[in-house]
Amino acid sequence: VHVLPREMFGISTFGIAMALGKWLPLWIVDRLLLTVARFMLGSTERYGLRRPAVGPIGLKNNAGKTPVLDVGAFARIKSGRIKVLPAVHCFTSCGAKFVDGQEIEFDSVILATGYTSNVPSWLKKCDFFTEDGMPKTPFPNGWKGENGLYSAGFTRRGLRGVALDARRIAGDIGALWTGVRKQLVLCRRH
């Protein structure tokens, strides 16, 4: 997982990435982000958090996997207050067993499974999404379905893609309401 500071030099990390992405190739933006992150946070690998081979913005754009923005958890990992454990092999009646064989008891388990679309599990009989829960129509036109169905955030284009979807959806809804208001005014006049 990529862990990045929430801010770099007092500016939002994603803000910096989006600004640099307008002028520089993606691989350079990724290298810069990782260099500054390593300088600010230190080595994440030393604490059990291996970084992927693909850079943070490249991974977001290609696979839809968002980097973790650190807001203090990494300092707690470094101090030992939070312990990074290997993958869970299975849950037991009072905790979990891990792939390395250790078994630990827990009062509660929180499943933070990431950003995977679960749309197909609850939106039945809809031809808008693939089996993976992504719009069938590719970016930039995957934001609008039929019968008032919209999707935002499925672009795999980061925050800029979400913002673009949101603006298009808001514009479409606004246009619908403008049409409804005109019809209401015409009805009141008759």
CSV table of N, CA and C in Angstrom, one decimal, residues 59-174:
chain,number,residue,atom,x,y,z
A,59,LEU,N,-1.1,3.9,-9.9
A,59,LEU,CA,-2.0,2.8,-9.4
A,59,LEU,C,-3.4,3.2,-9.3
A,60,LYS,N,-3.6,4.5,-8.9
A,60,LYS,CA,-5.0,5.0,-8.8
A,60,LYS,C,-5.7,5.1,-10.2
A,61,ASN,N,-4.9,5.6,-11.2
A,61,ASN,CA,-5.5,5.7,-12.5
A,61,ASN,C,-5.7,4.3,-13.2
A,62,ASN,N,-4.8,3.4,-13.0
A,62,ASN,CA,-4.8,2.1,-13.7
A,62,ASN,C,-5.7,1.1,-13.0
A,63,ALA,N,-5.7,1.1,-11.7
A,63,ALA,CA,-6.4,0.0,-11.0
A,63,ALA,C,-7.5,0.5,-10.0
A,64,GLY,N,-7.6,1.9,-9.9
A,64,GLY,CA,-8.6,2.4,-9.0
A,64,GLY,C,-8.2,2.3,-7.5
A,65,LYS,N,-6.9,2.0,-7.2
A,65,LYS,CA,-6.5,1.8,-5.8
A,65,LYS,C,-5.9,3.1,-5.3
A,66,THR,N,-6.6,3.7,-4.3
A,66,THR,CA,-6.2,5.0,-3.7
A,66,THR,C,-5.1,4.9,-2.7
A,67,PRO,N,-4.1,5.7,-2.7
A,67,PRO,CA,-3.1,5.7,-1.7
A,67,PRO,C,-3.8,6.1,-0.3
A,68,VAL,N,-3.1,5.7,0.8
A,68,VAL,CA,-3.6,6.0,2.1
A,68,VAL,C,-2.9,7.3,2.4
A,69,LEU,N,-3.8,8.3,2.9
A,69,LEU,CA,-3.2,9.6,3.3
A,69,LEU,C,-3.1,9.6,4.8
A,70,ASP,N,-1.9,9.6,5.3
A,70,ASP,CA,-1.6,9.5,6.7
A,70,ASP,C,-2.0,10.7,7.5
A,71,VAL,N,-2.8,10.5,8.5
A,71,VAL,CA,-3.2,11.6,9.4
A,71,VAL,C,-2.7,11.3,10.8
A,72,GLY,N,-1.7,10.5,11.0
A,72,GLY,CA,-1.1,10.2,12.3
A,72,GLY,C,-1.0,8.8,12.6
A,73,ALA,N,-1.6,7.9,11.9
A,73,ALA,CA,-1.5,6.4,12.1
A,73,ALA,C,-0.1,5.9,12.0
A,74,PHE,N,0.6,6.4,11.0
A,74,PHE,CA,1.9,5.9,10.7
A,74,PHE,C,2.9,6.2,11.9
A,75,ALA,N,2.7,7.4,12.5
A,75,ALA,CA,3.6,7.7,13.7
A,75,ALA,C,3.3,6.7,14.8
A,76,ARG,N,2.0,6.2,14.9
A,76,ARG,CA,1.6,5.2,15.9
A,76,ARG,C,2.2,3.9,15.5
A,77,ILE,N,2.2,3.6,14.2
A,77,ILE,CA,2.8,2.3,13.8
A,77,ILE,C,4.3,2.3,14.2
A,78,LYS,N,5.0,3.4,13.9
A,78,LYS,CA,6.4,3.5,14.2
A,78,LYS,C,6.7,3.4,15.7
A,79,SER,N,5.8,4.0,16.5
A,79,SER,CA,6.0,3.9,17.9
A,79,SER,C,5.6,2.6,18.5
A,80,GLY,N,4.9,1.7,17.8
A,80,GLY,CA,4.5,0.4,18.3
A,80,GLY,C,3.1,0.4,18.9
A,81,ARG,N,2.4,1.6,18.9
A,81,ARG,CA,1.1,1.6,19.5
A,81,ARG,C,0.1,0.9,18.5
A,82,ILE,N,0.4,0.9,17.2
A,82,ILE,CA,-0.4,0.1,16.3
A,82,ILE,C,0.5,-0.9,15.7
A,83,LYS,N,0.1,-2.1,15.6
A,83,LYS,CA,0.9,-3.2,15.1
A,83,LYS,C,0.4,-3.6,13.7
A,84,VAL,N,1.3,-3.7,12.7
A,84,VAL,CA,0.9,-4.2,11.4
A,84,VAL,C,1.1,-5.7,11.4
A,85,LEU,N,0.1,-6.4,11.1
A,85,LEU,CA,0.1,-7.9,11.1
A,85,LEU,C,0.0,-8.4,9.7
A,86,PRO,N,0.4,-9.7,9.5
A,86,PRO,CA,0.3,-10.3,8.1
A,86,PRO,C,-1.2,-10.5,7.8
A,87,ALA,N,-1.4,-11.1,6.6
A,87,ALA,CA,-2.8,-11.3,6.1
A,87,ALA,C,-3.5,-12.3,7.0
A,88,VAL,N,-4.8,-12.1,7.1
A,88,VAL,CA,-5.7,-13.0,7.9
A,88,VAL,C,-5.9,-14.3,7.1
A,89,HIS,N,-5.6,-15.4,7.8
A,89,HIS,CA,-5.9,-16.7,7.2
A,89,HIS,C,-7.4,-17.0,7.4
A,90,CYS,N,-7.9,-16.9,8.6
A,90,CYS,CA,-9.3,-17.1,9.0
A,90,CYS,C,-9.6,-16.5,10.3
A,91,PHE,N,-10.9,-16.3,10.5
A,91,PHE,CA,-11.4,-15.8,11.8
A,91,PHE,C,-11.7,-17.0,12.7
A,92,THR,N,-11.4,-16.8,14.0
A,92,THR,CA,-11.7,-17.8,15.0
A,92,THR,C,-12.9,-17.3,15.8
A,93,SER,N,-13.3,-18.1,16.8
A,93,SER,CA,-14.4,-17.8,17.6
A,93,SER,C,-14.1,-16.6,18.5
A,94,CYS,N,-12.8,-16.3,18.7
A,94,CYS,CA,-12.4,-15.2,19.6
A,94,CYS,C,-11.3,-14.3,19.0
A,95,GLY,N,-11.1,-14.4,17.8
A,95,GLY,CA,-10.1,-13.5,17.2
A,95,GLY,C,-9.8,-13.9,15.7
A,96,ALA,N,-8.5,-14.0,15.4
A,96,ALA,CA,-8.1,-14.3,14.0
A,96,ALA,C,-6.8,-15.1,14.0
A,97,LYS,N,-6.7,-15.9,13.0
A,97,LYS,CA,-5.4,-16.7,12.7
A,97,LYS,C,-4.8,-16.1,11.5
A,98,PHE,N,-3.5,-15.9,11.5
A,98,PHE,CA,-2.8,-15.2,10.4
A,98,PHE,C,-2.1,-16.2,9.6
A,99,VAL,N,-1.7,-15.8,8.4
A,99,VAL,CA,-1.0,-16.7,7.4
A,99,VAL,C,0.3,-17.1,7.9
A,100,ASP,N,0.9,-16.4,8.9
A,100,ASP,CA,2.2,-16.8,9.5
A,100,ASP,C,2.0,-17.8,10.6
A,101,GLY,N,0.7,-18.2,10.9
A,101,GLY,CA,0.5,-19.2,11.9
A,101,GLY,C,0.1,-18.6,13.3
A,102,GLN,N,0.4,-17.3,13.6
A,102,GLN,CA,0.0,-16.8,14.9
A,102,GLN,C,-1.5,-16.6,15.0
A,103,GLU,N,-2.0,-16.8,16.2
A,103,GLU,CA,-3.4,-16.6,16.5
A,103,GLU,C,-3.5,-15.6,17.6
A,104,ILE,N,-4.4,-14.6,17.4
A,104,ILE,CA,-4.5,-13.5,18.4
A,104,ILE,C,-6.0,-13.3,18.7
A,105,GLU,N,-6.3,-13.1,20.0
A,105,GLU,CA,-7.7,-12.8,20.4
A,105,GLU,C,-8.0,-11.3,20.2
A,106,PHE,N,-9.2,-11.0,19.8
A,106,PHE,CA,-9.6,-9.6,19.7
A,106,PHE,C,-11.0,-9.4,20.2
A,107,ASP,N,-11.3,-8.2,20.8
A,107,ASP,CA,-12.6,-7.9,21.2
A,107,ASP,C,-13.5,-7.6,20.0
A,108,SER,N,-13.0,-7.0,19.0
A,108,SER,CA,-13.7,-6.7,17.8
A,108,SER,C,-12.8,-6.6,16.6
A,109,VAL,N,-13.4,-6.8,15.4
A,109,VAL,CA,-12.6,-6.8,14.1
A,109,VAL,C,-13.3,-5.8,13.2
A,110,ILE,N,-12.6,-4.9,12.6
A,110,ILE,CA,-13.1,-4.0,11.7
A,110,ILE,C,-12.6,-4.4,10.3
A,111,LEU,N,-13.5,-4.6,9.4
A,111,LEU,CA,-13.1,-4.9,8.0
A,111,LEU,C,-13.0,-3.7,7.1
A,112,ALA,N,-11.8,-3.3,6.9
A,112,ALA,CA,-11.6,-2.1,6.0
A,112,ALA,C,-11.1,-2.7,4.6
A,113,THR,N,-12.0,-3.0,3.8
A,113,THR,CA,-11.7,-3.9,2.6
A,113,THR,C,-11.3,-3.0,1.4
A,114,GLY,N,-11.3,-1.7,1.5
A,114,GLY,CA,-10.9,-0.9,0.4
A,114,GLY,C,-12.1,-0.5,-0.5
A,115,TYR,N,-11.8,0.1,-1.6
A,115,TYR,CA,-12.8,0.6,-2.5
A,115,TYR,C,-13.1,-0.3,-3.6
A,116,THR,N,-13.9,-1.3,-3.3
A,116,THR,CA,-14.4,-2.2,-4.4
A,116,THR,C,-15.9,-2.0,-4.5
A,117,SER,N,-16.3,-1.9,-5.8
A,117,SER,CA,-17.7,-1.7,-6.0
A,117,SER,C,-18.5,-2.9,-5.7
A,118,ASN,N,-19.6,-2.7,-4.9
A,118,ASN,CA,-20.5,-3.8,-4.6
A,118,ASN,C,-21.9,-3.5,-5.2
A,119,VAL,N,-21.9,-2.7,-6.2
A,119,VAL,CA,-23.2,-2.3,-6.9
A,119,VAL,C,-23.9,-3.6,-7.4
A,120,PRO,N,-23.3,-4.6,-8.0
A,120,PRO,CA,-24.0,-5.7,-8.5
A,120,PRO,C,-24.7,-6.5,-7.4
A,121,SER,N,-24.3,-6.4,-6.2
A,121,SER,CA,-24.9,-7.1,-5.1
A,121,SER,C,-26.3,-6.5,-4.7
A,122,TRP,N,-26.5,-5.2,-5.0
A,122,TRP,CA,-27.8,-4.6,-4.6
A,122,TRP,C,-28.5,-4.0,-5.7
A,123,LEU,N,-27.9,-3.7,-6.8
A,123,LEU,CA,-28.6,-3.2,-8.0
A,123,LEU,C,-28.9,-4.3,-9.0
A,124,LYS,N,-30.0,-4.9,-8.9
A,124,LYS,CA,-30.3,-6.0,-9.8
A,124,LYS,C,-31.0,-5.6,-11.1
A,125,LYS,N,-30.9,-6.5,-12.1
A,125,LYS,CA,-31.6,-6.2,-13.3
A,125,LYS,C,-31.3,-4.9,-14.0
A,126,CYS,N,-30.0,-4.6,-13.9
A,126,CYS,CA,-29.5,-3.3,-14.5
A,126,CYS,C,-28.4,-3.6,-15.5
A,127,ASP,N,-28.5,-3.0,-16.6
A,127,ASP,CA,-27.5,-3.3,-17.7
A,127,ASP,C,-26.4,-2.2,-17.7
A,128,PHE,N,-26.4,-1.3,-16.8
A,128,PHE,CA,-25.5,-0.2,-16.8
A,128,PHE,C,-24.1,-0.6,-16.3
A,129,PHE,N,-24.0,-1.5,-15.3
A,129,PHE,CA,-22.7,-1.9,-14.7
A,129,PHE,C,-22.3,-3.3,-15.2
A,130,THR,N,-21.0,-3.5,-15.2
A,130,THR,CA,-20.4,-4.8,-15.5
A,130,THR,C,-20.5,-5.7,-14.2
A,131,GLU,N,-20.1,-6.9,-14.3
A,131,GLU,CA,-20.1,-7.8,-13.2
A,131,GLU,C,-19.2,-7.4,-12.1
A,132,ASP,N,-18.1,-6.6,-12.5
A,132,ASP,CA,-17.2,-6.0,-11.5
A,132,ASP,C,-17.7,-4.8,-10.8
A,133,GLY,N,-18.9,-4.3,-11.2
A,133,GLY,CA,-19.5,-3.1,-10.6
A,133,GLY,C,-19.0,-1.8,-11.2
A,134,MET,N,-18.5,-1.8,-12.4
A,134,MET,CA,-18.0,-0.6,-13.0
A,134,MET,C,-19.0,-0.3,-14.2
A,135,PRO,N,-19.2,1.0,-14.5
A,135,PRO,CA,-20.0,1.3,-15.7
A,135,PRO,C,-19.5,0.6,-17.0
A,136,LYS,N,-20.4,0.1,-17.8
A,136,LYS,CA,-20.0,-0.5,-19.1
A,136,LYS,C,-19.5,0.5,-20.0
A,137,THR,N,-20.1,1.7,-20.0
A,137,THR,CA,-19.6,2.8,-20.9
A,137,THR,C,-18.3,3.4,-20.3
A,138,PRO,N,-17.3,3.4,-21.1
A,138,PRO,CA,-16.0,3.9,-20.5
A,138,PRO,C,-16.0,5.4,-20.3
A,139,PHE,N,-15.0,5.8,-19.5
A,139,PHE,CA,-14.7,7.2,-19.2
A,139,PHE,C,-14.5,7.9,-20.6
A,140,PRO,N,-15.1,9.1,-20.8
A,140,PRO,CA,-15.7,10.0,-19.8
A,140,PRO,C,-17.2,9.9,-19.8
A,141,ASN,N,-17.8,8.9,-20.4
A,141,ASN,CA,-19.3,8.9,-20.6
A,141,ASN,C,-20.0,7.9,-19.7
A,142,GLY,N,-19.3,7.4,-18.7
A,142,GLY,CA,-19.9,6.4,-17.8
A,142,GLY,C,-20.7,6.9,-16.6
A,143,TRP,N,-21.0,8.2,-16.6
A,143,TRP,CA,-21.6,8.8,-15.5
A,143,TRP,C,-23.2,8.7,-15.5
A,144,LYS,N,-23.8,8.5,-16.7
A,144,LYS,CA,-25.2,8.6,-16.8
A,144,LYS,C,-25.8,7.3,-17.3
A,145,GLY,N,-26.8,6.7,-16.6
A,145,GLY,CA,-27.5,5.5,-17.0
A,145,GLY,C,-28.9,5.9,-17.4
A,146,GLU,N,-29.8,5.0,-17.4
A,146,GLU,CA,-31.2,5.3,-17.7
A,146,GLU,C,-32.1,5.5,-16.4
A,147,ASN,N,-33.2,6.1,-16.6
A,147,ASN,CA,-34.2,6.3,-15.5
A,147,ASN,C,-33.6,7.0,-14.3
A,148,GLY,N,-32.8,8.0,-14.5
A,148,GLY,CA,-32.2,8.8,-13.4
A,148,GLY,C,-31.1,8.1,-12.6
A,149,LEU,N,-30.5,7.1,-13.2
A,149,LEU,CA,-29.3,6.5,-12.6
A,149,LEU,C,-28.0,7.2,-13.0
A,150,TYR,N,-27.3,7.6,-12.0
A,150,TYR,CA,-26.0,8.2,-12.2
A,150,TYR,C,-24.9,7.5,-11.4
A,151,SER,N,-23.7,7.6,-11.8
A,151,SER,CA,-22.6,7.1,-11.1
A,151,SER,C,-21.4,8.1,-11.1
A,152,ALA,N,-20.9,8.3,-9.9
A,152,ALA,CA,-19.8,9.2,-9.7
A,152,ALA,C,-18.7,8.4,-9.0
A,153,GLY,N,-17.5,8.6,-9.4
A,153,GLY,CA,-16.3,8.0,-8.7
A,153,GLY,C,-15.9,6.7,-9.3
A,154,PHE,N,-16.5,6.2,-10.4
A,154,PHE,CA,-16.1,5.0,-11.0
A,154,PHE,C,-15.1,5.1,-12.1
A,155,THR,N,-14.6,6.3,-12.3
A,155,THR,CA,-13.8,6.6,-13.5
A,155,THR,C,-12.3,6.1,-13.4
A,156,ARG,N,-11.9,5.8,-12.2
A,156,ARG,CA,-10.5,5.4,-12.0
A,156,ARG,C,-9.6,6.6,-12.5
A,157,ARG,N,-10.1,7.8,-12.3
A,157,ARG,CA,-9.3,9.0,-12.6
A,157,ARG,C,-9.0,9.9,-11.4
A,158,GLY,N,-9.1,9.3,-10.2
A,158,GLY,CA,-8.8,10.1,-9.0
A,158,GLY,C,-9.9,11.1,-8.7
A,159,LEU,N,-9.5,12.1,-7.9
A,159,LEU,CA,-10.5,13.1,-7.5
A,159,LEU,C,-10.9,14.0,-8.7
A,160,ARG,N,-10.1,14.2,-9.7
A,160,ARG,CA,-10.5,15.0,-10.8
A,160,ARG,C,-11.6,14.3,-11.6
A,161,GLY,N,-11.5,12.9,-11.7
A,161,GLY,CA,-12.6,12.2,-12.4
A,161,GLY,C,-13.9,12.2,-11.6
A,162,VAL,N,-13.8,12.1,-10.3
A,162,VAL,CA,-15.0,12.2,-9.4
A,162,VAL,C,-15.6,13.6,-9.6
A,163,ALA,N,-14.8,14.6,-9.6
A,163,ALA,CA,-15.3,16.0,-9.7
A,163,ALA,C,-16.0,16.2,-11.1
A,164,LEU,N,-15.4,15.7,-12.1
A,164,LEU,CA,-15.9,15.8,-13.5
A,164,LEU,C,-17.3,15.1,-13.6
A,165,ASP,N,-17.4,13.9,-13.0
A,165,ASP,CA,-18.7,13.2,-12.9
A,165,ASP,C,-19.7,14.0,-12.2
A,166,ALA,N,-19.3,14.5,-11.0
A,166,ALA,CA,-20.2,15.2,-10.2
A,166,ALA,C,-20.8,16.5,-10.9
A,167,ARG,N,-19.9,17.2,-11.6
A,167,ARG,CA,-20.3,18.4,-12.3
A,167,ARG,C,-21.3,18.0,-13.4
A,168,ARG,N,-21.0,16.9,-14.2
A,168,ARG,CA,-22.0,16.5,-15.2
A,168,ARG,C,-23.3,16.1,-14.7
A,169,ILE,N,-23.3,15.3,-13.6
A,169,ILE,CA,-24.5,14.9,-12.9
A,169,ILE,C,-25.3,16.1,-12.4
A,170,ALA,N,-24.7,17.0,-11.8
A,170,ALA,CA,-25.4,18.2,-11.3
A,170,ALA,C,-26.0,19.0,-12.4
A,171,GLY,N,-25.2,19.1,-13.5
A,171,GLY,CA,-25.7,19.8,-14.7
A,171,GLY,C,-26.9,19.1,-15.3
A,172,ASP,N,-26.9,17.8,-15.3
A,172,ASP,CA,-28.0,17.1,-15.9
A,172,ASP,C,-29.2,17.2,-15.0
A,173,ILE,N,-29.1,17.1,-13.7
A,173,ILE,CA,-30.2,17.2,-12.8
A,173,ILE,C,-30.7,18.6,-12.8
A,174,GLY,N,-29.8,19.6,-12.9
A,174,GLY,CA,-30.3,21.0,-13.0
A,174,GLY,C,-31.1,21.2,-14.3
